[in-house]
mmCIF file of C-alpha atoms and ligand atoms in Angstrom:
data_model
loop_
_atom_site.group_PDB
_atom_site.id
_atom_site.type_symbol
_atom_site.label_atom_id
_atom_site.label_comp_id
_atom_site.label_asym_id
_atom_site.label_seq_id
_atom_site.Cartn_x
_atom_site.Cartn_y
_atom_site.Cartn_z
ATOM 1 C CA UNK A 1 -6.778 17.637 -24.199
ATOM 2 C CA UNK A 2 -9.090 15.067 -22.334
ATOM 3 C CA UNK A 3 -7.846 14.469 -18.888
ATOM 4 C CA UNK A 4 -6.880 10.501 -18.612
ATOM 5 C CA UNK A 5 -9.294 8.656 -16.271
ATOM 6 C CA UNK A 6 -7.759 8.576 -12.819
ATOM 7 C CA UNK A 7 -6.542 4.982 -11.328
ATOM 8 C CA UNK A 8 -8.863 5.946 -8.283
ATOM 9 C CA UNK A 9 -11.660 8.117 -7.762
ATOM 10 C CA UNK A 10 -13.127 8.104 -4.163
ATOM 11 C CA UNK A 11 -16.349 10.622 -3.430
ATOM 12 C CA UNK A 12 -17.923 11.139 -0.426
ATOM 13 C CA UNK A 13 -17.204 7.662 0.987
ATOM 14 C CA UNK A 14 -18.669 7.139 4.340
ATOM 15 C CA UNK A 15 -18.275 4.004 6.928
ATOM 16 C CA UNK A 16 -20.489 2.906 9.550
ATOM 17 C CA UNK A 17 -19.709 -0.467 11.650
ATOM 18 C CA UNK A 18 -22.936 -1.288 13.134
ATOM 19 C CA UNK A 19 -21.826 -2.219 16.556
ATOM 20 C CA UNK A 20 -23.851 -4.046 19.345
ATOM 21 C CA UNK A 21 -23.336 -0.839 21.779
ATOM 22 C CA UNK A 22 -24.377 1.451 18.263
ATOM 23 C CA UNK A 23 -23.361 3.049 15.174
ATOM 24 C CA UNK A 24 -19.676 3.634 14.984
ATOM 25 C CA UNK A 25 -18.570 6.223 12.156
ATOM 26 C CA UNK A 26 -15.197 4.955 10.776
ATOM 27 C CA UNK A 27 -14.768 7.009 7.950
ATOM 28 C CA UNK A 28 -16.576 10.592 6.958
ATOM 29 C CA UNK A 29 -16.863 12.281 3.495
ATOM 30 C CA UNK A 30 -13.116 10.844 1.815
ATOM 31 C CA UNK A 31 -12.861 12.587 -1.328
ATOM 32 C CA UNK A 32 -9.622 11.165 -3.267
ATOM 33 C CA UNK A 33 -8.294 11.172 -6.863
ATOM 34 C CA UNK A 34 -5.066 9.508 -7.570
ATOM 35 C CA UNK A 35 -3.875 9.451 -11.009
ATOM 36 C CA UNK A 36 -2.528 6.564 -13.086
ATOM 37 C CA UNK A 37 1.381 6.207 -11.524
ATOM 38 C CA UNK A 38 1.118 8.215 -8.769
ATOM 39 C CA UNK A 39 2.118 6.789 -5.265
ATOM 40 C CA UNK A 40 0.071 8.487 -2.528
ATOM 41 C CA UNK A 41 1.182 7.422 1.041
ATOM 42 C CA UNK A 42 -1.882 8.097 3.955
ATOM 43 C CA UNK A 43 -0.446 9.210 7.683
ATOM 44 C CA UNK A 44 -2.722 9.337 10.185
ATOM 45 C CA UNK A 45 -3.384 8.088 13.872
ATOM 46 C CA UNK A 46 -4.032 4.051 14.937
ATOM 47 C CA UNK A 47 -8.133 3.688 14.642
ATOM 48 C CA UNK A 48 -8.850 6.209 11.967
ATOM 49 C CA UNK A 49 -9.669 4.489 9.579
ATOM 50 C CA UNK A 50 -6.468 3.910 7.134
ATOM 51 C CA UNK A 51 -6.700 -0.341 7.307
ATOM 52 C CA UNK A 52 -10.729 0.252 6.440
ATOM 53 C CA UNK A 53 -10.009 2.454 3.621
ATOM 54 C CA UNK A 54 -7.862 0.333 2.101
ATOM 55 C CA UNK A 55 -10.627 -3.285 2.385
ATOM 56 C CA UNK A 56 -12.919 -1.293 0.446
ATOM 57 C CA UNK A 57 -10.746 0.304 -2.408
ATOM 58 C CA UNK A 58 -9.743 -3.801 -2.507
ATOM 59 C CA UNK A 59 -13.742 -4.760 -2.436
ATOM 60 C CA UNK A 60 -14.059 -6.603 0.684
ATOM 61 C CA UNK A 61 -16.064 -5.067 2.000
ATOM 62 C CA UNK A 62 -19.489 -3.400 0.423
ATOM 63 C CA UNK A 63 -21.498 -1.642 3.491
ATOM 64 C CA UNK A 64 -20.708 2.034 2.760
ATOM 65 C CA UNK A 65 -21.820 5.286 1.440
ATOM 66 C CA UNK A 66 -20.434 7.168 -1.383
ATOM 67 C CA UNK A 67 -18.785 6.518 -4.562
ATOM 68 C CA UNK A 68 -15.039 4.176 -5.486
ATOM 69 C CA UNK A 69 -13.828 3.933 -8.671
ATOM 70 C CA UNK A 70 -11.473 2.653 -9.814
ATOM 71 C CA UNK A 71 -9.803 2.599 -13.432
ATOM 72 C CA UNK A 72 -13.480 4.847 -13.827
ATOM 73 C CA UNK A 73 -15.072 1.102 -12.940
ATOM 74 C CA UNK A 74 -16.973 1.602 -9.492
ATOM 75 C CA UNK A 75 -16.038 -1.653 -7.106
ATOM 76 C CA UNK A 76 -18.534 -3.846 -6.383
ATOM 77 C CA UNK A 77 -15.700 -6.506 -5.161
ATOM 78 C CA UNK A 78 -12.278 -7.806 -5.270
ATOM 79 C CA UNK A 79 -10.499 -8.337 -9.037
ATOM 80 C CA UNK A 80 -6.866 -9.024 -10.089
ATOM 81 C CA UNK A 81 -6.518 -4.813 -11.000
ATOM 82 C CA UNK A 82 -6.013 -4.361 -7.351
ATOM 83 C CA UNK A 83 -3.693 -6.570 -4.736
ATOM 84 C CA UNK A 84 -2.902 -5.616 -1.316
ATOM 85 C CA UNK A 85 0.462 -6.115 0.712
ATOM 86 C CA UNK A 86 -0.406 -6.286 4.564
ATOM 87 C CA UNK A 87 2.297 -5.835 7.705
ATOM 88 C CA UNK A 88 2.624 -9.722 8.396
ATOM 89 C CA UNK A 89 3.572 -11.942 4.923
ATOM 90 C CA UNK A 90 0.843 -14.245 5.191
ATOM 91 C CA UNK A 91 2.756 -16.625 2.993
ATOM 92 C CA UNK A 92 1.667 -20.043 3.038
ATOM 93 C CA UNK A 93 4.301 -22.326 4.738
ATOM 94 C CA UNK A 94 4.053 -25.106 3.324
ATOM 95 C CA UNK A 95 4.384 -23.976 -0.333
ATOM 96 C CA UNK A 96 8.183 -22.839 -1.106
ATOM 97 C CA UNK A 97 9.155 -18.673 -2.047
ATOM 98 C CA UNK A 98 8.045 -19.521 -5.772
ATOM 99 C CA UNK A 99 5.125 -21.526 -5.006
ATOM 100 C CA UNK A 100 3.971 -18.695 -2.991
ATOM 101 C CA UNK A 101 3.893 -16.509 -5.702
ATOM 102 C CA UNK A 102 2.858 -18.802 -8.031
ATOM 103 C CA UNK A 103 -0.792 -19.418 -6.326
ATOM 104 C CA UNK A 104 -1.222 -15.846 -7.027
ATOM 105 C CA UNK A 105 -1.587 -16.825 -10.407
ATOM 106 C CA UNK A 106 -3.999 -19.583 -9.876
ATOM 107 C CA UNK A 107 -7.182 -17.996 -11.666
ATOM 108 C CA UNK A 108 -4.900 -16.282 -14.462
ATOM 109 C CA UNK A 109 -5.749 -17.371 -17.692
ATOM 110 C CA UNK A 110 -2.046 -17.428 -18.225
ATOM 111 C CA UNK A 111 -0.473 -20.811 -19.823
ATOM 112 C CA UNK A 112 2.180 -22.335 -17.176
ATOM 113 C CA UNK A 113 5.084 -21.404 -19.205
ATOM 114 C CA UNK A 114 4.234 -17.986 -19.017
ATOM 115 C CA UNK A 115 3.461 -18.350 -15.220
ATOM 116 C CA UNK A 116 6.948 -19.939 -14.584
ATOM 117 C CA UNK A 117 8.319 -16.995 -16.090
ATOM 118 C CA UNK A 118 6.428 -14.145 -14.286
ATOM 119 C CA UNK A 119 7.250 -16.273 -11.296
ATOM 120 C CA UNK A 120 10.763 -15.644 -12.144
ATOM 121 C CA UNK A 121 11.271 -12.404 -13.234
ATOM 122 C CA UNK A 122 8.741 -10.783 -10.265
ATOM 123 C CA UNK A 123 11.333 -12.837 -7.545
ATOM 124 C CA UNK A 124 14.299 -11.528 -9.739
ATOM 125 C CA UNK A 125 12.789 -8.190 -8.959
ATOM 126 C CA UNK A 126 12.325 -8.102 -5.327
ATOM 127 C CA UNK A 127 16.060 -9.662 -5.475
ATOM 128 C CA UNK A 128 15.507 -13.410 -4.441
ATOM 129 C CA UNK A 129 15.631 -15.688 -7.576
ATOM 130 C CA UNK A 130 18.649 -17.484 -5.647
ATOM 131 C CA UNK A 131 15.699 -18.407 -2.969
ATOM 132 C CA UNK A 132 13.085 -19.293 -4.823
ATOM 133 C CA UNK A 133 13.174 -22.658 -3.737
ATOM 134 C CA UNK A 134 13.368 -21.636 0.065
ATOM 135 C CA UNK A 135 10.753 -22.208 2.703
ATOM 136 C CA UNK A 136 9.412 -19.206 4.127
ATOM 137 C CA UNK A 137 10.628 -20.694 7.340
ATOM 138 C CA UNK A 138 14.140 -19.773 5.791
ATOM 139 C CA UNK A 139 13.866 -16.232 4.822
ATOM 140 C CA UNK A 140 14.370 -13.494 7.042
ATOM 141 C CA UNK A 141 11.056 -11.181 7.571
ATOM 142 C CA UNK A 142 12.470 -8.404 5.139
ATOM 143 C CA UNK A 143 13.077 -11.480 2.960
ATOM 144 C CA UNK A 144 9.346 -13.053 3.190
ATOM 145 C CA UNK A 145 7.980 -9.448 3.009
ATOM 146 C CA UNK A 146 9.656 -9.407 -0.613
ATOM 147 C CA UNK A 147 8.170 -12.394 -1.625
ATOM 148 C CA UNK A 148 5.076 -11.394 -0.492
ATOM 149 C CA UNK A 149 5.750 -8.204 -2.937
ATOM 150 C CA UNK A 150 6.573 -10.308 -5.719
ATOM 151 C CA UNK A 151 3.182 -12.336 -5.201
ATOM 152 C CA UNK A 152 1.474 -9.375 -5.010
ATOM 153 C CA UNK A 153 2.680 -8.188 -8.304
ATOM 154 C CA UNK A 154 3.083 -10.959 -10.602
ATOM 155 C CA UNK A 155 -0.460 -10.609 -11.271
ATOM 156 C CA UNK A 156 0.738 -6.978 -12.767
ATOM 157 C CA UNK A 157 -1.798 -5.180 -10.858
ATOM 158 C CA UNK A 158 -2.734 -1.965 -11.878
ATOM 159 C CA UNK A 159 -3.569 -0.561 -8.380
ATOM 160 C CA UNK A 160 -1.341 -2.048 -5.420
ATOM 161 C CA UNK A 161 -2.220 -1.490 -1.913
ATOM 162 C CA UNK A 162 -0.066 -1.730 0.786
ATOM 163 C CA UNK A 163 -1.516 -1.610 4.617
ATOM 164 C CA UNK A 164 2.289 -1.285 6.570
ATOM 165 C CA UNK A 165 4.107 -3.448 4.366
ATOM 166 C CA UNK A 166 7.399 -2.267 6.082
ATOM 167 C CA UNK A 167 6.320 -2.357 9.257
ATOM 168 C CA UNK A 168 7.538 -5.112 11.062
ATOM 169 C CA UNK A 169 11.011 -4.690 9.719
ATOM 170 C CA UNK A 170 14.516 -3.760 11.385
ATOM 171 C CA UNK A 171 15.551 0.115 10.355
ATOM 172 C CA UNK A 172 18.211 -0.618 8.313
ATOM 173 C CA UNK A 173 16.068 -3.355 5.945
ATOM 174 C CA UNK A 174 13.298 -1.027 6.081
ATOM 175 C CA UNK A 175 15.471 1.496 4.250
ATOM 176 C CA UNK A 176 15.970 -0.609 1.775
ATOM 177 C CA UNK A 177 12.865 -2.311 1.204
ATOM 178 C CA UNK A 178 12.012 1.342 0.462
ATOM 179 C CA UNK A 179 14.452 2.053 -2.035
ATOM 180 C CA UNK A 180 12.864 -1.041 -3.991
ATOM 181 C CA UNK A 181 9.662 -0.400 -2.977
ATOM 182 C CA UNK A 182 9.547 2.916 -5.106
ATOM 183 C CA UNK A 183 12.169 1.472 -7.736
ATOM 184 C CA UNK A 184 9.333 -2.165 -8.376
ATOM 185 C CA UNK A 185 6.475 0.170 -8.538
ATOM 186 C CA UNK A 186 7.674 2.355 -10.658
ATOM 187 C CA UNK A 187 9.325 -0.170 -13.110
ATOM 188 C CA UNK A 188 5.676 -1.969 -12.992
ATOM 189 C CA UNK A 189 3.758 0.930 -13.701
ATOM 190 C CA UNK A 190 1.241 0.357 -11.248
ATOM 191 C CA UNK A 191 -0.590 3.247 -9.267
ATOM 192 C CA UNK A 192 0.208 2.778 -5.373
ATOM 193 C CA UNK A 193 -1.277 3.624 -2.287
ATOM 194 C CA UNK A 194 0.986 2.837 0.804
ATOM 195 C CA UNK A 195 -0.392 3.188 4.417
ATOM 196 C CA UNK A 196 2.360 4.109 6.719
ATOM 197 C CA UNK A 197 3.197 5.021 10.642
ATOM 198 C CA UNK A 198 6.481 6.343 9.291
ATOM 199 C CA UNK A 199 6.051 9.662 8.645
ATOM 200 C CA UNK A 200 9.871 9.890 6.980
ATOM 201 C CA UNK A 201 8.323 6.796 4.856
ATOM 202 C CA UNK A 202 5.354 8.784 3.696
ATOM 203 C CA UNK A 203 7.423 11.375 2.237
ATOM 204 C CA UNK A 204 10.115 9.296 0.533
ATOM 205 C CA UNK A 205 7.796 7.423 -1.058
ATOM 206 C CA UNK A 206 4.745 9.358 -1.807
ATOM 207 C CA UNK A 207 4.011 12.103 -4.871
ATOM 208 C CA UNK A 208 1.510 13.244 -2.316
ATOM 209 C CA UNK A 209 0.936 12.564 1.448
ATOM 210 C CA UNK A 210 -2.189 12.368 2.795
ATOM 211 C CA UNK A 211 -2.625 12.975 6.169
ATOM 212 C CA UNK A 212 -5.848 11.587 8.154
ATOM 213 C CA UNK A 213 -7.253 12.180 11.417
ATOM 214 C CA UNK A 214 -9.440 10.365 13.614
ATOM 215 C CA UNK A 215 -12.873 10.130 15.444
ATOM 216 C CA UNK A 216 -14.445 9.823 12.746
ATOM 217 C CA UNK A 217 -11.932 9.137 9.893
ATOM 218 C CA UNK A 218 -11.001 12.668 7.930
ATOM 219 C CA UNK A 219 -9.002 13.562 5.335
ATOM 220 C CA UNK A 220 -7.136 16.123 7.237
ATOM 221 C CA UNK A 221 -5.091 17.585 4.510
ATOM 222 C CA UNK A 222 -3.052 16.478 1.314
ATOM 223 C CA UNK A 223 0.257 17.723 0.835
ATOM 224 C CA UNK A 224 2.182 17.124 -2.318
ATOM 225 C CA UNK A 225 6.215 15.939 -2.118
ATOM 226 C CA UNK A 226 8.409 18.449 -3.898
ATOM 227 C CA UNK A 227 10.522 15.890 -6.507
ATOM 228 C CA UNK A 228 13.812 17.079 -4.590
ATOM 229 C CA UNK A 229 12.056 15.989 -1.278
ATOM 230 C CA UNK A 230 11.289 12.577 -2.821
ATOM 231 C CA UNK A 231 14.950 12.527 -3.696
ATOM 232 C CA UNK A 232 16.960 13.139 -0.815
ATOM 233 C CA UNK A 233 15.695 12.698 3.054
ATOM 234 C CA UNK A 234 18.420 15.301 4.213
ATOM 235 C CA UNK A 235 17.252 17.732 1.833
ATOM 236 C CA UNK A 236 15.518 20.344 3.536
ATOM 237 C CA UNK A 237 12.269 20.333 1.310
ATOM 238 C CA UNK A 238 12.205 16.747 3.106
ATOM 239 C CA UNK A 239 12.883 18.042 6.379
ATOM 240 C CA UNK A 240 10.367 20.926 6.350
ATOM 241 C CA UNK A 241 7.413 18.353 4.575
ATOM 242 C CA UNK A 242 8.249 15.966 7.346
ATOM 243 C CA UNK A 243 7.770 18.545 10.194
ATOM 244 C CA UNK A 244 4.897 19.976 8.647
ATOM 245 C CA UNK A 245 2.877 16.907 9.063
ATOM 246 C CA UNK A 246 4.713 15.624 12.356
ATOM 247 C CA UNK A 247 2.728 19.106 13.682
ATOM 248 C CA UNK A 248 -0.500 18.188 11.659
ATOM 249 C CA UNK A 249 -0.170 14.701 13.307
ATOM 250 C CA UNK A 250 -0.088 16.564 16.478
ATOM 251 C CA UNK A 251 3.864 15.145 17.376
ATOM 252 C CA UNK A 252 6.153 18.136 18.065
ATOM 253 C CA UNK A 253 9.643 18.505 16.478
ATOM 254 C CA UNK A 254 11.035 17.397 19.733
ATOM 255 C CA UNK A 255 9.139 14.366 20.459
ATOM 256 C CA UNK A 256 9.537 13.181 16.929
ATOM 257 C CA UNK A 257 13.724 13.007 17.739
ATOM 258 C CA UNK A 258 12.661 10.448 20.183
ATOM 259 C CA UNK A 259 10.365 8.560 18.313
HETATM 260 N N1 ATP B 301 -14.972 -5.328 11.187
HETATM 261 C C1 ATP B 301 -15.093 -4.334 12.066
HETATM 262 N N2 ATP B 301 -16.152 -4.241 12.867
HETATM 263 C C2 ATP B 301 -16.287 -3.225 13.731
HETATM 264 N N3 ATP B 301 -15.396 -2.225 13.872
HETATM 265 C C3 ATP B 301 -14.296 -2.279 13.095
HETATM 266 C C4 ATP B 301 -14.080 -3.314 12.153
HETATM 267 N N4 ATP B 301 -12.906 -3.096 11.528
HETATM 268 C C5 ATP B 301 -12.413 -1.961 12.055
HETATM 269 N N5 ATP B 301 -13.248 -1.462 12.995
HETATM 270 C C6 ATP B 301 -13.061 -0.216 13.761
HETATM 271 O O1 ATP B 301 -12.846 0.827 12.837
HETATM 272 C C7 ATP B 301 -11.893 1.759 13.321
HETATM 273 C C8 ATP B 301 -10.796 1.913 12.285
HETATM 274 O O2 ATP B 301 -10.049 0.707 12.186
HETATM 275 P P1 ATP B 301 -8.861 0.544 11.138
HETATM 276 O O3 ATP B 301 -8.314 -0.801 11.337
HETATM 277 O O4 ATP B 301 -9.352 0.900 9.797
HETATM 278 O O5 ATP B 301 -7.868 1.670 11.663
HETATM 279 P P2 ATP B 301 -6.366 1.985 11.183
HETATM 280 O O6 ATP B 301 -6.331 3.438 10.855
HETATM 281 O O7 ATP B 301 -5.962 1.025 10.136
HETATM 282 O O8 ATP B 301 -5.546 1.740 12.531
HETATM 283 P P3 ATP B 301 -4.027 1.195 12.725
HETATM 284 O O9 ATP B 301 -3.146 2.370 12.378
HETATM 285 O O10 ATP B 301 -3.966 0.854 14.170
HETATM 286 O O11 ATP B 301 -3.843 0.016 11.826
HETATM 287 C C9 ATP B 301 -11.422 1.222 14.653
HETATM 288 O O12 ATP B 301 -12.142 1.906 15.666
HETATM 289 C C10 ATP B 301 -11.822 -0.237 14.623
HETATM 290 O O13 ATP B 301 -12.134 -0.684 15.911
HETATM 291 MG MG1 MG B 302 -4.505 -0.472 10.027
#
C-alpha cells in the first residue's frame, strides 16, 4: 500500500532575519511530517520561533532555506488550503459576526447562495447563529474568537493554523473553546497545527506534541498523545505526558502548580 501524501512536509527549513546589528537565526533544520487529520500542537519558549513557523507554512513569508510542502505542493505563497487563527480576532468592526465571515469568502468562486449558507452553517458550528447579526463590539472575546474560527473555516481549509487562538481567554471559556476546537476540526476534516503556551492544551488537543526550544529555533523532541491521554486530562497517561514536557520545557513539577 502507497503511503497517502502527508498534509505537510517540512525539511530542513532554516530562518535567518537579516538584522541591522547581523544575522539572527530564528529557526534551524525543522524537519516535520503531519499527516492528513492529524492535529499536532508545538510547545516551546516565547522567541523560538513558533509565530515564524507558522507565516511560512501560511506563505508570507519566502526568505528561507529548506523545503514546505504542503498537500505534496511546495509553498511559494498564501492560498485558500491554508487559514490561520491568531491570539487577537482581528475581526473587522464595522462589518457584523456574519459579514465577518462572509469576506472570507470574497475570492471564492462560490455563488452567494451557497456563501449565505456556509456562512450559516460554519457560525452554527462555533455555536453563534443566534448572533450572527451582532457587532463584534457585542460579543464577548471567547465569542469573537469563535467567529473568527468560523471565518477561518468557511473557506473549508484543508490545513488550519492557529498561532494562540485561546490565548487571551478566561480559564473556564478556554476549556471550552477547546472542547470545540477539537470537536470543528475534526467534523471539518482539516489537518491542524495549534501553537500553544498551555502545555495541558497541547496535550488535549494534539495526536502529537511537539516541543521546541530556543536560540536558534529546534525541534526539541516530538512526543505522541496516547488516545486515553487525549481523552481524559485526569488520566494519568495525561498527567505523566504533561510532566514529561513541563521538564523538557525546563518548568519543574512544582513550579508548574503555580503557573
Ligand atoms: N520580521 C521580523 N524581523 C526580525 N526579527 C523577527 C521578525 N519576526 C520575528 N523576529 C524574531 O524572531 C524570533 C522568533 O519570533 P517568533 O515571533 O516567531 O517567536 P514565538 O516563538 O512565536 O514567540 P511567542 O511565544 O512570544 O509568540 C524572535 O527573536 C523575534 O524577535
Ligand atoms: Mg508567537
Amino acid at each position: 500500500m502507497t503511503e497517502p501524501t502527508p498534509a505537510l512536509q517540512i525539511r530542513a527549513l532554516s530562518k535567518v532575519f537579516a538584522l541591522r546589528e547581523g544575522a539572527l537565526e530564528v529557526l534551524r533544520d525543522i524537519t516535520l511530517t503531519v499527516d492528513p487529520g492529524e492535529f499536532v500542537t508545538i510547545v516551546g519558549a516565547s522567541g523560538c520561533g513558533k509565530s515564524t513557523l507558522l507565516r511560512l507554512i501560511l506563505g508570507l513569508d519566502r526568505d528561507f532555506r529548506g523545503e514546505i510542502r504542503v498537500d505534496g505542493v511546495p509553498v511559494t505563497g498564501p492560498a485558500a488550503d491554508r487559514a490561520i487563527v491568531f491570539q487577537d480576532h482581528r475581526l473587522l468592526p464595522w462589518l457584523t459576526a456574519e459579514a465577518n465571515v462572509a469576506a472570507a469568502l470574497l475570492n471564492s468562486p462560490l455563488d452567494a447562495e451557497t456563501r449565505a449558507r456556509e456562512v450559516r452553517e460554519h457560525l452554527d458550528l462555533v455555536g453563534l447563529s443566534k448572533f450572527a447579526k451582532a457587532w463584534p463590539r457585542q460579543l464577548s472575546g471567547g465569542m469573537a474568537q469563535r467567529v473568527a474560527i468560523a471565518r477561518a473555516l468557511v473557506g473549508r481549509p484543508r490545513f488550519l493554523l492557529l498561532d494562540e487562538p485561546l490565548g487571551a481567554l478566561d480559564a473556564l471559556t478556554r476549556l471550552r473553546m477547546q472542547e470545540e476546537l477539537k470537536r470543528i476540526v475534526a467534523h471539518e476534516g482539516a489537518t491542524a497545527l495549534l501553537v500553544t503556551h498551555d502545555v495541558d492544551e497541547a496535550v488535549y488537543l494534539g495526536h502529537r506534541v511537539v516541543v521546541m526550544q530556543p536560540h536558534p529555533g529546534r525541534i526539541a523532541t516530538i512526543l505522541e498523545v496516547p488516545p486515553e491521554a487525549r481523552a481524559d486530562r485526569s488520566s494519568p497517561a495525561f498527567v505523566a505526558l504533561r510532566d514529561r514536557i513541563l521538564g523538557l520545557l525546563g518548568v519543574g513539577a512544582i513550579e508548574a502548580l503555580a503557573v
